[in-house]
Amino acid sequence: ADGKFMCKAKNSKTIQSSASCSFDDAGDVTCNIKNVTTGQYCVLMQIYDDRCISDTVWLESDKNCRFYLDPINVTSELLKSTTVKQPPPAPVFHIVISVVAVLCVISLGILLYLWLRGKPRPQLVFQPNKQILRQQKPSIFLLYALDCKPFMTLMSKFRNILKQITKCEVFDCFDPERTEEIALNKTDWLRRHMAVSKIILVENRCAVLHQKALLEQGNLMYKETVRVFVDDLFTYGLKMLIDDIFGRNMYERVFVVR
């Protein structure tokens, strides 16, 4: 009466029974209660559904998912069917709250990302290795044959002029400042620096004689009175250039001067 359940049991005995339910096209639920004997029953039916869980965003109370049926008179052990209405849909208010909560979380994540992106990063101070810079600096290899004293004096001045004007490191077999490093392994020293340097090949009468001897599979020897331990490096370097005449960027690396 007045929406209240007025059925009262004679004793506190409760029968646990099972039920199978199905939905029809009208949205009603039909349940078949099993394992009951003849008699009158007060039926309390509760539907288990995600929308019937209390204290969630869907439902504050599960009262809408409980159904009290009028006393049912069971005259046989045959199944007794009754029809109940489907639980009402979740309130729009709770759906709106859920959507707003999700949007707030997304907005907070975006703000956090923008804040971290705009935060100044520590500056890295790069101090280059001076030895590496010297190795990467452009260099010039001055290649010429041992000749008379005035010519060697001229080449020494030419070497100093190249250093001052180009600001490059100039390698010269006859440079007295490089005597110690050349003495360690003169041919290896020549190959290593010629491979990475711009080469200035000085042509004079003595250089031409060396070239002719090289092309004829011969060797031009100096007199003992003028020989130095690096006088054969010109022939060795000239042979390297001849062997690499069609090599990489020959016209950009080698310059012949008189």
Short mmCIF file of N, CA, C and O in Angstrom, two decimals, residues 168-233:
data_model
loop_
_atom_site.label_atom_id
_atom_site.label_comp_id
_atom_site.label_asym_id
_atom_site.label_seq_id
_atom_site.Cartn_x
_atom_site.Cartn_y
_atom_site.Cartn_z
N CYS A 168 96.55 28.10 -42.31
CA CYS A 168 96.47 26.64 -42.30
C CYS A 168 97.80 26.06 -41.82
O CYS A 168 98.84 26.73 -41.83
N GLU A 169 97.72 24.80 -41.43
CA GLU A 169 98.94 24.10 -41.05
C GLU A 169 99.62 23.61 -42.33
O GLU A 169 98.98 22.98 -43.18
N VAL A 170 100.90 23.90 -42.47
CA VAL A 170 101.65 23.56 -43.68
C VAL A 170 102.68 22.47 -43.33
O VAL A 170 103.49 22.65 -42.42
N PHE A 171 102.60 21.36 -44.05
CA PHE A 171 103.55 20.25 -43.86
C PHE A 171 104.61 20.31 -44.96
O PHE A 171 104.28 20.43 -46.14
N ASP A 172 105.87 20.21 -44.54
CA ASP A 172 106.99 20.29 -45.47
C ASP A 172 108.06 19.31 -45.00
O ASP A 172 108.46 19.34 -43.83
N CYS A 173 108.49 18.45 -45.91
CA CYS A 173 109.50 17.44 -45.53
C CYS A 173 110.80 18.08 -45.05
O CYS A 173 111.54 17.48 -44.25
N PHE A 174 111.10 19.28 -45.54
CA PHE A 174 112.36 19.94 -45.21
C PHE A 174 112.20 21.00 -44.13
O PHE A 174 113.10 21.81 -43.92
N ASP A 175 111.05 20.99 -43.44
CA ASP A 175 110.83 21.92 -42.33
C ASP A 175 111.62 21.42 -41.11
O ASP A 175 111.36 20.33 -40.60
N PRO A 176 112.59 22.20 -40.63
CA PRO A 176 113.41 21.74 -39.49
C PRO A 176 112.59 21.52 -38.22
O PRO A 176 112.99 20.75 -37.35
N GLU A 177 111.44 22.17 -38.10
CA GLU A 177 110.60 21.99 -36.90
C GLU A 177 109.93 20.62 -36.88
O GLU A 177 109.41 20.21 -35.84
N ARG A 178 109.89 19.92 -38.01
CA ARG A 178 109.22 18.62 -38.08
C ARG A 178 110.22 17.47 -38.20
O ARG A 178 109.82 16.34 -38.50
N THR A 179 111.46 17.72 -37.97
CA THR A 179 112.48 16.69 -38.14
C THR A 179 112.24 15.50 -37.23
O THR A 179 112.35 14.34 -37.66
N GLU A 180 111.89 15.75 -35.98
CA GLU A 180 111.71 14.65 -35.02
C GLU A 180 110.52 13.77 -35.39
O GLU A 180 110.62 12.54 -35.34
N GLU A 181 109.38 14.37 -35.74
CA GLU A 181 108.20 13.56 -36.06
C GLU A 181 108.38 12.81 -37.37
O GLU A 181 107.87 11.71 -37.54
N ILE A 182 109.13 13.39 -38.31
CA ILE A 182 109.39 12.69 -39.57
C ILE A 182 110.35 11.52 -39.34
O ILE A 182 110.20 10.45 -39.95
N ALA A 183 111.28 11.69 -38.45
CA ALA A 183 112.28 10.66 -38.21
C ALA A 183 111.69 9.38 -37.64
O ALA A 183 112.27 8.30 -37.78
N LEU A 184 110.53 9.45 -37.01
CA LEU A 184 109.91 8.25 -36.44
C LEU A 184 109.56 7.26 -37.54
O LEU A 184 109.80 6.06 -37.40
N ASN A 185 108.96 7.73 -38.61
CA ASN A 185 108.63 6.89 -39.77
C ASN A 185 108.30 7.84 -40.92
O ASN A 185 107.15 8.27 -41.05
N LYS A 186 109.29 8.16 -41.73
CA LYS A 186 109.12 9.22 -42.71
C LYS A 186 108.09 8.88 -43.80
O LYS A 186 107.31 9.73 -44.21
N THR A 187 108.06 7.63 -44.26
CA THR A 187 107.09 7.28 -45.31
C THR A 187 105.67 7.28 -44.76
O THR A 187 104.73 7.70 -45.44
N ASP A 188 105.49 6.79 -43.55
CA ASP A 188 104.16 6.80 -42.93
C ASP A 188 103.70 8.24 -42.69
O ASP A 188 102.52 8.57 -42.88
N TRP A 189 104.61 9.08 -42.25
CA TRP A 189 104.29 10.50 -42.03
C TRP A 189 103.84 11.14 -43.35
O TRP A 189 102.87 11.90 -43.39
N LEU A 190 104.53 10.85 -44.43
CA LEU A 190 104.19 11.41 -45.74
C LEU A 190 102.81 10.95 -46.19
O LEU A 190 101.97 11.76 -46.62
N ARG A 191 102.53 9.63 -46.10
CA ARG A 191 101.24 9.10 -46.54
C ARG A 191 100.09 9.68 -45.72
O ARG A 191 99.06 10.06 -46.27
N ARG A 192 100.29 9.75 -44.43
CA ARG A 192 99.22 10.20 -43.53
C ARG A 192 98.80 11.64 -43.83
O ARG A 192 97.61 11.96 -43.90
N HIS A 193 99.74 12.54 -44.04
CA HIS A 193 99.42 13.95 -44.23
C HIS A 193 99.04 14.26 -45.67
O HIS A 193 98.21 15.14 -45.92
N MET A 194 99.60 13.56 -46.64
CA MET A 194 99.20 13.79 -48.03
C MET A 194 97.76 13.34 -48.28
O MET A 194 97.08 13.88 -49.15
N ALA A 195 97.31 12.35 -47.53
CA ALA A 195 95.96 11.81 -47.74
C ALA A 195 94.87 12.79 -47.34
O ALA A 195 93.74 12.71 -47.83
N VAL A 196 95.16 13.73 -46.44
CA VAL A 196 94.12 14.62 -45.91
C VAL A 196 94.39 16.09 -46.21
O VAL A 196 93.63 16.96 -45.76
N SER A 197 95.42 16.42 -46.97
CA SER A 197 95.82 17.81 -47.18
C SER A 197 95.65 18.22 -48.63
O SER A 197 95.61 17.38 -49.55
N LYS A 198 95.55 19.55 -48.85
CA LYS A 198 95.72 20.11 -50.18
C LYS A 198 97.21 20.04 -50.52
O LYS A 198 98.05 20.39 -49.69
N ILE A 199 97.53 19.63 -51.73
CA ILE A 199 98.92 19.39 -52.09
C ILE A 199 99.37 20.44 -53.10
O ILE A 199 98.72 20.63 -54.14
N ILE A 200 100.47 21.11 -52.78
CA ILE A 200 101.10 22.04 -53.72
C ILE A 200 102.37 21.37 -54.22
O ILE A 200 103.33 21.17 -53.45
N LEU A 201 102.37 21.03 -55.48
CA LEU A 201 103.52 20.35 -56.10
C LEU A 201 104.34 21.40 -56.86
O LEU A 201 103.84 22.02 -57.80
N VAL A 202 105.57 21.59 -56.44
CA VAL A 202 106.44 22.60 -57.04
C VAL A 202 107.24 21.96 -58.18
O VAL A 202 107.96 20.97 -57.98
N GLU A 203 107.09 22.53 -59.36
CA GLU A 203 107.80 22.00 -60.54
C GLU A 203 109.03 22.87 -60.83
O GLU A 203 108.92 24.08 -61.02
N ASN A 204 110.20 22.22 -60.86
CA ASN A 204 111.43 22.86 -61.31
C ASN A 204 112.25 21.83 -62.07
O ASN A 204 111.81 20.68 -62.27
N ARG A 205 113.44 22.18 -62.51
CA ARG A 205 114.23 21.27 -63.35
C ARG A 205 114.56 19.98 -62.59
O ARG A 205 114.52 18.89 -63.15
N CYS A 206 114.85 20.11 -61.31
CA CYS A 206 115.20 18.91 -60.53
C CYS A 206 113.99 18.00 -60.37
O CYS A 206 114.11 16.77 -60.43
N ALA A 207 112.80 18.58 -60.17
CA ALA A 207 111.58 17.78 -60.03
C ALA A 207 111.27 17.03 -61.31
O ALA A 207 110.84 15.87 -61.29
N VAL A 208 111.53 17.68 -62.48
CA VAL A 208 111.28 17.03 -63.76
C VAL A 208 112.21 15.84 -63.95
O VAL A 208 111.82 14.78 -64.45
N LEU A 209 113.47 15.96 -63.52
CA LEU A 209 114.42 14.85 -63.62
C LEU A 209 113.96 13.66 -62.77
O LEU A 209 114.07 12.51 -63.19
N HIS A 210 113.44 13.94 -61.61
CA HIS A 210 112.92 12.87 -60.76
C HIS A 210 111.74 12.17 -61.42
O HIS A 210 111.60 10.95 -61.36
N GLN A 211 110.86 12.96 -62.04
CA GLN A 211 109.68 12.37 -62.69
C GLN A 211 110.09 11.48 -63.87
O GLN A 211 109.54 10.38 -64.03
N LYS A 212 111.04 11.94 -64.68
CA LYS A 212 111.49 11.13 -65.81
C LYS A 212 112.11 9.83 -65.32
O LYS A 212 111.87 8.75 -65.89
N ALA A 213 112.92 9.89 -64.28
CA ALA A 213 113.54 8.68 -63.74
C ALA A 213 112.48 7.72 -63.21
O ALA A 213 112.59 6.50 -63.36
N LEU A 214 111.43 8.28 -62.59
CA LEU A 214 110.36 7.44 -62.04
C LEU A 214 109.60 6.75 -63.16
O LEU A 214 109.25 5.57 -63.05
N LEU A 215 109.29 7.48 -64.24
CA LEU A 215 108.56 6.88 -65.35
C LEU A 215 109.39 5.82 -66.08
O LEU A 215 108.84 4.91 -66.69
N GLU A 216 110.72 5.94 -66.02
CA GLU A 216 111.61 4.96 -66.66
C GLU A 216 112.03 3.85 -65.69
O GLU A 216 112.99 3.13 -65.96
N GLN A 217 111.32 3.76 -64.58
CA GLN A 217 111.59 2.73 -63.56
C GLN A 217 113.00 2.87 -63.00
O GLN A 217 113.64 1.90 -62.61
N GLY A 218 113.48 4.11 -62.95
CA GLY A 218 114.81 4.35 -62.41
C GLY A 218 114.73 5.15 -61.13
O GLY A 218 113.67 5.39 -60.57
N ASN A 219 115.90 5.61 -60.68
CA ASN A 219 115.97 6.36 -59.43
C ASN A 219 117.10 7.38 -59.55
O ASN A 219 118.23 7.04 -59.92
N LEU A 220 116.79 8.62 -59.25
CA LEU A 220 117.77 9.70 -59.34
C LEU A 220 118.43 9.86 -57.98
O LEU A 220 117.77 10.12 -56.99
N MET A 221 119.76 9.71 -57.95
CA MET A 221 120.50 9.77 -56.69
C MET A 221 121.24 11.10 -56.59
O MET A 221 121.70 11.66 -57.57
N TYR A 222 121.33 11.62 -55.35
CA TYR A 222 122.08 12.84 -55.08
C TYR A 222 123.52 12.49 -54.71
O TYR A 222 123.82 11.37 -54.27
N LYS A 223 124.39 13.48 -54.85
CA LYS A 223 125.77 13.30 -54.40
C LYS A 223 125.79 13.24 -52.88
O LYS A 223 124.95 13.80 -52.19
N GLU A 224 126.77 12.55 -52.36
CA GLU A 224 126.86 12.37 -50.92
C GLU A 224 127.01 13.69 -50.19
O GLU A 224 126.59 13.84 -49.04
N THR A 225 127.58 14.70 -50.84
CA THR A 225 127.81 15.98 -50.17
C THR A 225 126.55 16.78 -49.95
O THR A 225 126.52 17.71 -49.12
N VAL A 226 125.46 16.46 -50.68
CA VAL A 226 124.21 17.23 -50.54
C VAL A 226 123.05 16.39 -50.03
O VAL A 226 121.95 16.90 -49.82
N ARG A 227 123.25 15.13 -49.81
CA ARG A 227 122.15 14.25 -49.42
C ARG A 227 121.68 14.54 -47.99
O ARG A 227 122.47 14.88 -47.11
N VAL A 228 120.38 14.41 -47.80
CA VAL A 228 119.76 14.47 -46.47
C VAL A 228 118.85 13.26 -46.35
O VAL A 228 118.50 12.63 -47.35
N PHE A 229 118.40 12.94 -45.14
CA PHE A 229 117.67 11.68 -44.93
C PHE A 229 116.27 11.71 -45.51
O PHE A 229 115.62 10.67 -45.59
N VAL A 230 115.78 12.88 -45.94
CA VAL A 230 114.43 12.97 -46.51
C VAL A 230 114.46 13.29 -48.00
O VAL A 230 113.41 13.58 -48.59
N ASP A 231 115.63 13.19 -48.63
CA ASP A 231 115.68 13.58 -50.04
C ASP A 231 114.92 12.63 -50.95
O ASP A 231 114.57 12.99 -52.07
N ASP A 232 114.64 11.41 -50.49
CA ASP A 232 113.89 10.45 -51.31
C ASP A 232 112.38 10.58 -51.16
O ASP A 232 111.62 9.91 -51.85
N LEU A 233 111.91 11.43 -50.23
CA LEU A 233 110.46 11.55 -49.99
C LEU A 233 109.75 12.22 -51.17
O LEU A 233 108.56 11.96 -51.39
#
